[in-house]
């Protein structure tokens, strides 16, 4: 099978020649990021790849998350690789299991499975200066070597379990949204959900339909706008399959609208405050239409500017709180007891099921997700923390030759994770093209290029809602422990993609 560029999946891996590393590239993570990198490296002619995955199967987020209600919250026309359109999505916002099947389909189409090793935890990686390759150590002691190291470990991959007093004493069932127990029957339960982020917004309406009582513990409300969702009729799916240009057109329209809502008004807040205000008004009107009780509405209304924290889309979230057996609790949790949650106002709510939609730890454990030691013993996590979090074009770091760190500071290009991946694939293509032209095997971004990029994103972020809006009450994971919004890349999606294909080749040293 060939992709739409007419490129066949890479040939079977050959054994390494003497003096060569075990693999041309080692990719950590078999989610959409790692698979995108593998596809690109395959197109560039690298055949000896290892894709190491700690989970039992491929798909990353879409393998791990199986909670009820799981679906994309960026419409599927946009939330997919542009080079591998899927005409078979059942809805505009496809359910989670379709994303998992899509990941499997992509892996099969591009022959990626043979490179994958599951249940394989990478603990550390060290640049071997003499051999000029990476030495990667696995849990259990095995060591692999690879000329290039690609970390594709995701942003949202280290689940956060809240450190609430007494949580360990809870005698009922505890389930984190990333570790859903499909065998656990919610029918008739007295359940609590902690958290009101994008996961909870999807989970709560489904849980509310099944349980006898539901208390939702909200610390920070979330901006929610209407979800323009509908099944995609078979006739349209057939049209997408026969005339792919029609699906590409749907992608362009959807991406343009999303760019206006989720990117322009957030990143260009100084000049596009009205776009941001418009999105906020839309969310307020949505809440007013769905919730009549002014007190409940007040509790559900965020006190921070739209976009400080990831907004989401739902038509069923707000109405859940109007059901007689569902209660929104906004008093902070004081402690958890074996059969109850007690809030600071003294209220004790008996529960038998505790559902944690408490999100992920990004900045403490995830940057990076494994110990990475570059030139001269430089530790990436330590360096990021001692200096500022930074990476050239959100991808490469000085002092770390031949490292492509996909989930780096300033890498996330706001529209959809696929935009980020595809920009990075393009960057890799240009970089490796130059390596080949020079007959080099080692690249390293220069300090000057890295510093200039950091200065530039810092300056651009000065125009964003993160700097000019009211973000302090948002508790947003976009901000790191130093209060810097170091996750999102503050450039428009199109310019991110354009730059990935045009960055100055002098940004790198080659050897
Ligand atoms: P999240 O946005 O980080 O939300 C976690 C929630 O748990 C927040 O409401 C947080 O409150 C609360 N929380 C955490 N610790 C707490 C504690 N100790 N006490 C009380 N409350 C606590 O995580 P998420 O909802 O899993 O979503 C993460 C991201 O995943 C989203 O932003 C989105 O990008 C992505 N996502 C995508 C989809 C999709 O496309 N289908 C679906 C779900 C998620 P505070 O806000 O006060 O900290």
XYZ file of C-alpha atoms and ligand atoms in Angstrom:
559
model
C 0.000 0.000 0.000
C 1.177 3.509 -0.721
C 0.225 6.765 0.948
C -1.054 9.714 -1.042
C 2.504 10.811 -1.762
C 3.056 7.447 -3.450
C 5.534 6.388 -0.795
C 5.555 2.736 0.134
C 6.116 1.659 3.719
C 9.748 1.069 4.553
C 11.340 -2.264 3.752
C 12.125 -4.832 6.388
C 14.889 -3.899 8.763
C 18.305 -5.367 8.068
C 20.755 -6.289 10.823
C 23.260 -3.586 11.797
C 26.644 -3.648 10.087
C 29.760 -3.902 12.271
C 30.420 -0.607 14.058
C 26.837 0.523 13.533
C 24.281 1.016 16.324
C 21.479 -1.537 16.807
C 19.014 0.888 15.231
C 19.195 3.926 13.006
C 16.596 5.523 15.226
C 14.969 4.638 18.517
C 11.549 6.139 18.995
C 10.061 6.177 22.481
C 6.272 6.038 22.305
C 3.881 4.351 19.860
C 1.209 7.037 19.859
C 0.426 9.322 16.951
C 3.615 11.328 17.590
C 5.941 8.329 17.526
C 4.139 6.843 14.541
C 4.352 10.150 12.645
C 8.088 10.312 13.290
C 8.493 6.675 12.189
C 6.556 7.329 8.985
C 8.745 10.323 8.202
C 11.991 8.509 8.981
C 10.781 5.639 6.780
C 10.172 8.103 3.937
C 13.715 9.362 4.462
C 15.033 5.842 3.980
C 15.732 4.830 7.575
C 14.690 1.222 7.917
C 16.214 0.005 11.165
C 13.814 1.589 13.612
C 12.752 0.556 17.080
C 9.536 1.978 18.477
C 9.497 1.280 22.202
C 6.183 1.549 24.020
C 5.550 1.113 27.738
C 1.893 0.176 27.108
C 0.616 -3.142 25.828
C -0.409 -1.800 22.411
C -0.091 1.164 20.066
C -2.181 4.331 20.014
C -0.825 6.287 22.997
C -3.609 8.388 24.501
C -6.161 6.465 22.474
C -4.948 3.147 23.776
C -4.724 4.250 27.401
C -7.965 6.225 27.681
C -11.131 4.134 27.542
C -13.427 6.003 29.914
C -17.127 6.158 28.961
C -17.915 9.196 26.842
C -14.393 9.347 25.374
C -14.385 11.061 21.996
C -12.236 13.558 20.166
C -13.034 17.130 21.042
C -11.445 18.496 17.889
C -13.585 17.354 14.949
C -12.152 14.315 13.217
C -11.694 16.061 9.863
C -8.944 18.008 11.600
C -7.899 15.517 14.275
C -6.113 13.056 11.959
C -3.024 13.006 9.766
C -3.632 15.135 6.656
C -1.756 12.517 4.601
C -3.890 9.629 5.884
C -7.492 10.824 5.749
C -10.063 8.423 7.138
C -13.377 8.593 5.288
C -15.018 6.202 7.758
C -15.466 8.361 10.877
C -18.963 7.660 12.174
C -19.437 11.151 13.632
C -17.941 14.583 13.286
C -16.436 14.009 16.742
C -15.414 10.368 16.529
C -15.593 8.193 19.657
C -12.336 7.077 21.246
C -12.387 3.511 19.932
C -12.438 4.816 16.336
C -9.235 6.736 17.044
C -7.674 3.570 18.349
C -8.730 1.718 15.175
C -7.406 4.599 13.066
C -4.042 4.311 14.843
C -3.986 0.582 14.094
C -4.880 1.225 10.456
C -2.069 3.776 10.080
C 0.407 1.396 11.731
C -0.604 -1.359 9.299
C -0.593 0.905 6.245
C 2.936 2.120 6.963
C 4.288 -1.228 8.174
C 5.109 0.182 11.599
C 4.134 -2.755 13.780
C 7.254 -4.736 13.026
C 9.326 -1.962 14.598
C 7.225 -1.860 17.776
C 8.049 -3.420 21.122
C 5.311 -3.183 23.734
C 5.484 -3.381 27.538
C 8.932 -1.881 27.162
C 9.740 0.907 29.582
C 12.631 3.186 28.654
C 14.294 4.446 31.794
C 17.137 6.545 30.455
C 19.106 7.525 27.396
C 22.709 8.699 27.233
C 24.598 10.264 24.326
C 27.753 8.265 23.678
C 30.176 10.886 22.425
C 32.774 8.405 21.252
C 30.387 6.184 19.283
C 28.203 9.161 18.296
C 24.935 7.449 19.068
C 22.396 7.104 21.857
C 22.517 4.339 24.403
C 19.030 3.594 25.656
C 18.494 1.668 28.857
C 15.281 -0.303 29.398
C 13.663 -1.350 32.631
C 15.090 -4.779 33.357
C 18.602 -3.743 32.345
C 18.654 -4.287 28.562
C 20.521 -1.638 26.565
C 19.902 -0.642 22.948
C 21.818 1.763 20.763
C 20.403 4.106 18.149
C 21.961 6.786 15.936
C 18.966 9.059 16.540
C 16.663 9.259 19.535
C 13.079 10.435 19.130
C 11.108 10.948 22.320
C 7.380 10.860 21.594
C 6.105 10.319 25.091
C 3.132 12.689 24.933
C 2.249 15.654 27.107
C -0.692 14.047 28.843
C 0.801 10.720 29.779
C 1.664 10.846 33.477
C -1.676 10.578 35.333
C -2.096 12.807 38.378
C -3.610 11.242 41.474
C -4.583 13.982 43.935
C -2.743 13.970 47.202
C -5.887 14.453 49.299
C -5.739 13.688 53.022
C -7.168 10.226 53.633
C -7.478 9.211 49.987
C -5.549 6.029 50.721
C -8.144 5.009 53.315
C -11.062 5.062 50.898
C -12.664 1.620 51.029
C -14.777 1.866 47.880
C -13.763 1.710 44.238
C -11.248 4.270 42.931
C -10.831 4.696 39.180
C -8.610 7.201 37.378
C -9.872 8.242 33.953
C -6.691 6.847 32.358
C -7.137 3.432 33.943
C -10.803 2.721 33.410
C -12.135 -0.558 34.762
C -14.548 -1.804 32.102
C -15.772 -4.552 34.406
C -16.986 -2.135 37.087
C -20.740 -1.571 36.913
C -21.740 1.990 37.821
C -25.430 1.195 38.029
C -26.968 2.345 41.290
C -23.673 3.651 42.728
C -23.150 6.741 44.867
C -20.291 8.232 42.924
C -18.020 11.248 43.116
C -16.080 12.756 40.251
C -13.109 14.922 41.176
C -12.124 17.326 38.436
C -13.883 19.393 35.803
C -11.373 19.445 32.924
C -11.984 18.235 29.368
C -12.034 14.598 30.516
C -14.668 15.234 33.183
C -16.763 17.162 30.660
C -17.017 13.989 28.581
C -17.254 11.564 31.485
C -19.834 13.255 33.726
C -22.848 13.137 31.375
C -22.380 9.385 30.823
C -21.726 8.579 34.480
C -24.741 10.677 35.497
C -26.993 8.455 33.392
C -25.839 5.306 35.193
C -25.338 6.105 38.863
C -27.913 6.655 41.618
C -26.154 9.729 43.051
C -23.339 11.832 41.664
C -21.373 14.597 43.351
C -18.928 16.522 41.192
C -16.063 18.220 43.031
C -15.069 21.308 41.098
C -12.055 23.407 41.980
C -11.911 25.469 38.793
C -14.771 25.718 36.281
C -14.108 25.262 32.558
C -15.213 27.282 29.531
C -17.498 25.091 27.428
C -18.841 26.051 24.007
C -21.511 24.232 21.968
C -20.422 21.086 20.157
C -21.522 20.984 16.527
C -21.602 17.223 16.389
C -23.636 14.842 14.237
C -23.348 11.397 12.708
C -21.716 11.456 9.280
C -24.287 9.849 6.969
C -23.070 6.871 4.883
C -23.599 8.847 1.690
C -21.141 11.507 2.883
C -18.659 8.858 3.975
C -18.866 7.293 0.511
C -18.303 10.729 -0.989
C -15.222 11.227 1.217
C -13.907 7.823 0.128
C -14.504 8.395 -3.583
C -13.610 12.065 -3.735
C -10.994 12.740 -1.043
C -10.902 16.389 -2.055
C -14.324 16.797 -0.388
C -12.942 15.598 2.932
C -9.930 17.853 2.525
C -12.331 20.769 2.017
C -14.182 19.821 5.234
C -10.805 19.777 6.995
C -9.887 23.236 5.738
C -13.238 24.727 6.810
C -13.170 23.086 10.249
C -9.531 23.957 10.873
C -10.156 27.587 9.907
C -13.054 27.919 12.361
C -11.026 26.239 15.111
C -8.041 28.435 14.401
C -10.266 31.472 14.921
C -11.739 30.159 18.195
C -8.794 28.377 19.764
C -5.708 30.038 18.369
C -6.194 33.594 17.100
C -8.070 34.984 20.100
C -5.690 33.231 22.489
C -2.296 33.916 20.936
C -3.083 37.287 19.368
C -5.111 38.539 22.289
C -3.560 42.019 22.131
C -4.900 42.561 18.607
C -7.804 40.101 18.528
C -9.340 40.656 21.932
C -12.748 40.743 20.272
C -12.327 37.182 18.941
C -11.506 36.061 22.466
C -14.425 37.981 23.918
C -16.693 36.467 21.242
C -15.718 32.945 22.258
C -16.342 33.790 25.912
C -19.768 35.260 25.104
C -20.629 32.135 23.138
C -19.732 29.966 26.137
C -21.741 32.206 28.504
C -24.786 32.085 26.212
C -24.462 28.296 26.003
C -24.502 28.044 29.803
C -27.424 30.476 30.123
C -29.472 28.472 27.631
C -28.764 25.168 29.376
C -28.893 26.139 33.062
C -31.706 28.272 34.461
C -30.639 28.340 38.120
C -28.521 31.531 38.498
C -26.589 30.166 41.483
C -25.605 27.006 39.609
C -24.692 29.140 36.612
C -22.489 31.344 38.771
C -20.641 28.303 40.084
C -20.101 26.945 36.583
C -18.792 30.254 35.193
C -15.004 30.569 35.010
C -13.360 33.646 36.520
C -10.417 33.557 34.113
C -10.106 34.699 30.519
C -11.175 32.322 27.775
C -8.183 30.338 26.538
C -5.999 30.540 29.668
C -6.837 26.888 30.053
C -7.913 24.432 27.386
C -11.614 25.199 26.641
C -13.850 22.383 25.483
C -17.038 21.596 23.590
C -20.111 19.818 24.953
C -23.892 19.922 24.720
C -24.475 17.496 27.579
C -22.128 18.672 30.344
C -24.086 21.605 31.794
C -27.498 19.851 31.670
C -26.046 17.018 33.786
C -25.963 19.377 36.770
C -29.666 20.071 36.481
C -30.545 16.411 37.106
C -32.030 15.790 40.564
C -29.425 13.183 41.571
C -26.393 15.243 40.451
C -24.811 17.882 42.685
C -21.985 20.310 41.996
C -19.756 20.790 45.034
C -17.454 23.807 45.025
C -16.308 23.803 48.634
C -12.725 22.457 48.662
C -12.184 18.847 49.698
C -10.897 18.661 53.291
C -10.399 14.903 53.436
C -11.476 11.549 52.147
C -12.829 8.982 54.618
C -13.329 5.261 53.997
C -16.904 5.875 52.806
C -17.179 9.605 52.220
C -15.724 12.902 51.090
C -15.779 15.757 53.589
C -15.511 19.331 52.317
C -14.118 22.342 54.148
C -17.621 23.623 54.902
C -18.119 20.433 56.968
C -20.404 18.660 54.524
C -19.945 14.895 54.457
C -21.065 13.052 51.317
C -21.208 9.281 51.460
C -19.921 7.591 48.342
C -18.907 4.119 47.222
C -17.168 5.080 43.960
C -14.471 7.705 43.487
C -13.771 8.704 39.888
C -10.619 10.739 39.392
C -10.671 13.012 36.352
C -7.723 14.850 37.814
C -5.600 15.066 34.705
C -1.882 14.791 34.254
C 1.379 15.924 35.704
C 3.229 17.742 32.961
C 5.905 19.891 34.422
C 7.295 17.829 37.283
C 7.522 14.386 35.715
C 6.998 14.831 32.010
C 9.662 17.214 30.769
C 11.273 14.873 29.891
C 9.490 11.597 30.701
C 12.810 9.695 30.960
C 16.293 10.643 32.077
C 18.174 12.032 29.079
C 21.884 12.755 29.335
C 23.494 14.680 26.503
C 27.016 15.931 25.856
C 29.333 16.288 28.861
C 26.848 14.632 31.199
C 24.230 17.367 30.675
C 20.892 16.244 32.136
C 17.949 17.522 30.088
C 15.427 17.684 32.942
C 17.946 19.391 35.209
C 19.016 21.825 32.501
C 15.417 22.777 31.712
C 14.708 23.380 35.379
C 17.923 25.272 36.107
C 17.538 27.431 33.004
C 14.261 27.985 31.254
C 12.183 25.296 29.555
C 13.187 25.642 25.910
C 13.701 23.802 22.620
C 14.458 25.094 19.141
C 11.193 25.005 17.178
C 9.891 22.902 20.074
C 11.988 19.974 18.855
C 15.764 20.110 19.367
C 17.976 21.199 22.248
C 21.606 22.398 22.262
C 23.893 19.937 24.024
C 21.705 17.011 22.908
C 22.925 15.878 19.469
C 20.688 13.654 17.365
C 17.779 14.083 19.786
C 14.319 14.878 18.451
C 12.241 15.677 21.493
C 8.718 15.814 20.115
C 7.000 16.810 23.352
C 9.119 19.793 24.171
C 8.371 23.234 25.524
C 6.754 25.515 22.916
C 6.089 22.613 20.554
C 2.333 22.333 20.854
C 0.793 24.133 17.935
C -2.655 25.001 19.240
C -5.047 23.602 16.672
C -4.732 19.854 17.016
C -1.953 17.544 18.066
C -1.731 16.374 14.457
C -0.696 19.871 13.368
C 2.167 19.668 15.833
C 3.233 16.243 14.617
C 3.055 17.154 10.957
C 5.089 20.324 11.482
C 7.694 18.239 13.295
C 7.686 15.640 10.524
C 8.359 18.417 8.045
C 11.187 19.776 10.203
C 12.721 16.298 10.409
C 12.466 15.960 6.620
C 14.367 19.207 6.026
C 16.976 18.469 8.672
C 17.684 14.941 7.462
C 17.765 16.130 3.857
C 20.616 18.451 4.816
C 22.363 15.715 6.792
C 22.272 13.517 3.733
C 23.432 16.303 1.397
C 26.461 16.862 3.607
C 27.112 13.177 4.192
C 26.808 13.847 7.942
C 25.257 11.677 10.602
C 25.191 14.040 13.579
C 23.194 17.220 14.043
C 22.989 19.619 16.947
C 21.061 22.841 17.125
C 23.261 25.860 17.760
C 22.912 27.848 20.970
C 22.373 31.001 18.922
C 19.420 29.536 17.004
C 17.933 28.131 20.177
C 18.344 31.401 22.091
C 16.872 33.418 19.242
C 13.864 31.082 19.086
C 13.316 31.339 22.833
C 13.537 35.138 22.668
C 11.069 35.165 19.827
C 8.438 32.930 21.458
C 8.821 34.880 24.698
C 8.213 38.132 22.832
C 5.214 36.713 20.940
C 3.698 35.355 24.135
C 3.649 38.951 25.342
C 0.685 39.442 22.978
C -1.191 36.356 24.172
C -4.002 35.907 26.629
C -1.490 34.152 28.887
C 0.267 37.462 29.471
C -2.477 40.024 28.946
C -5.548 38.121 30.113
C -6.621 37.151 33.605
C -5.066 33.684 33.877
C -4.101 33.483 37.540
C -7.366 31.807 38.654
C -7.208 29.223 35.825
C -4.655 26.809 37.351
C -3.836 25.883 33.799
C -1.354 23.183 32.860
C -0.253 25.476 30.039
C 1.844 27.210 32.721
C 4.910 25.610 34.262
C 6.130 25.726 37.866
C 7.749 29.121 37.192
C 4.482 30.598 35.925
C 5.631 30.612 32.281
C 3.194 29.487 29.567
C 5.869 27.276 28.049
C 3.700 24.654 26.335
C 2.015 26.318 23.378
C 3.895 27.631 20.400
C 2.682 31.199 19.887
C 2.488 31.208 16.105
C -0.440 30.558 13.796
C -0.819 27.009 12.522
C 0.005 27.889 8.925
C 3.140 29.789 9.833
C 4.246 26.906 12.089
C 3.901 24.527 9.154
C 5.575 26.935 6.751
C 8.495 27.519 9.099
C 9.003 23.788 9.575
C 9.821 23.579 5.880
C 11.963 26.722 5.745
C 13.948 27.126 8.957
C 17.563 28.184 8.271
C 19.782 25.158 7.867
C 22.493 27.149 9.629
C 20.464 26.639 12.826
C 22.305 23.329 13.129
C 25.898 22.154 13.356
C 26.538 19.000 11.360
C 29.242 16.396 11.803
P -7.166 18.655 33.359
O -7.651 19.548 32.293
O -5.839 18.901 33.922
O -8.258 18.668 34.497
C -8.028 18.061 35.727
C -9.134 18.467 36.661
O -8.900 17.853 37.928
C -9.180 19.959 36.893
O -10.504 20.368 36.997
C -8.432 20.094 38.214
O -8.779 21.229 38.946
C -8.907 18.854 38.930
N -7.988 18.487 39.991
C -6.721 18.044 39.876
N -6.193 17.818 41.086
C -7.146 18.141 41.988
C -7.199 18.140 43.386
N -6.150 17.771 44.129
N -8.352 18.545 43.975
C -9.391 18.921 43.244
N -9.413 18.951 41.901
C -8.293 18.565 41.291
O -7.156 17.133 32.855
P -8.150 16.413 31.848
O -9.553 16.800 32.053
O -7.805 14.975 31.883
O -7.746 17.005 30.452
C -6.400 17.171 30.092
C -6.315 17.484 28.630
O -6.542 16.315 27.889
C -7.329 18.454 28.095
O -6.992 19.778 28.320
C -7.331 18.127 26.639
O -6.273 18.774 25.977
C -7.086 16.666 26.652
N -8.325 15.928 26.510
C -8.764 15.742 25.254
C -9.894 15.038 25.073
C -10.320 14.758 23.714
O -9.923 15.339 22.758
N -11.136 13.814 23.559
C -10.632 14.552 26.119
C -10.172 14.746 27.377
C -9.005 15.432 27.565
P -7.936 22.585 38.738
O -8.280 23.048 37.361
O -8.399 23.453 39.809
O -6.488 22.194 38.872
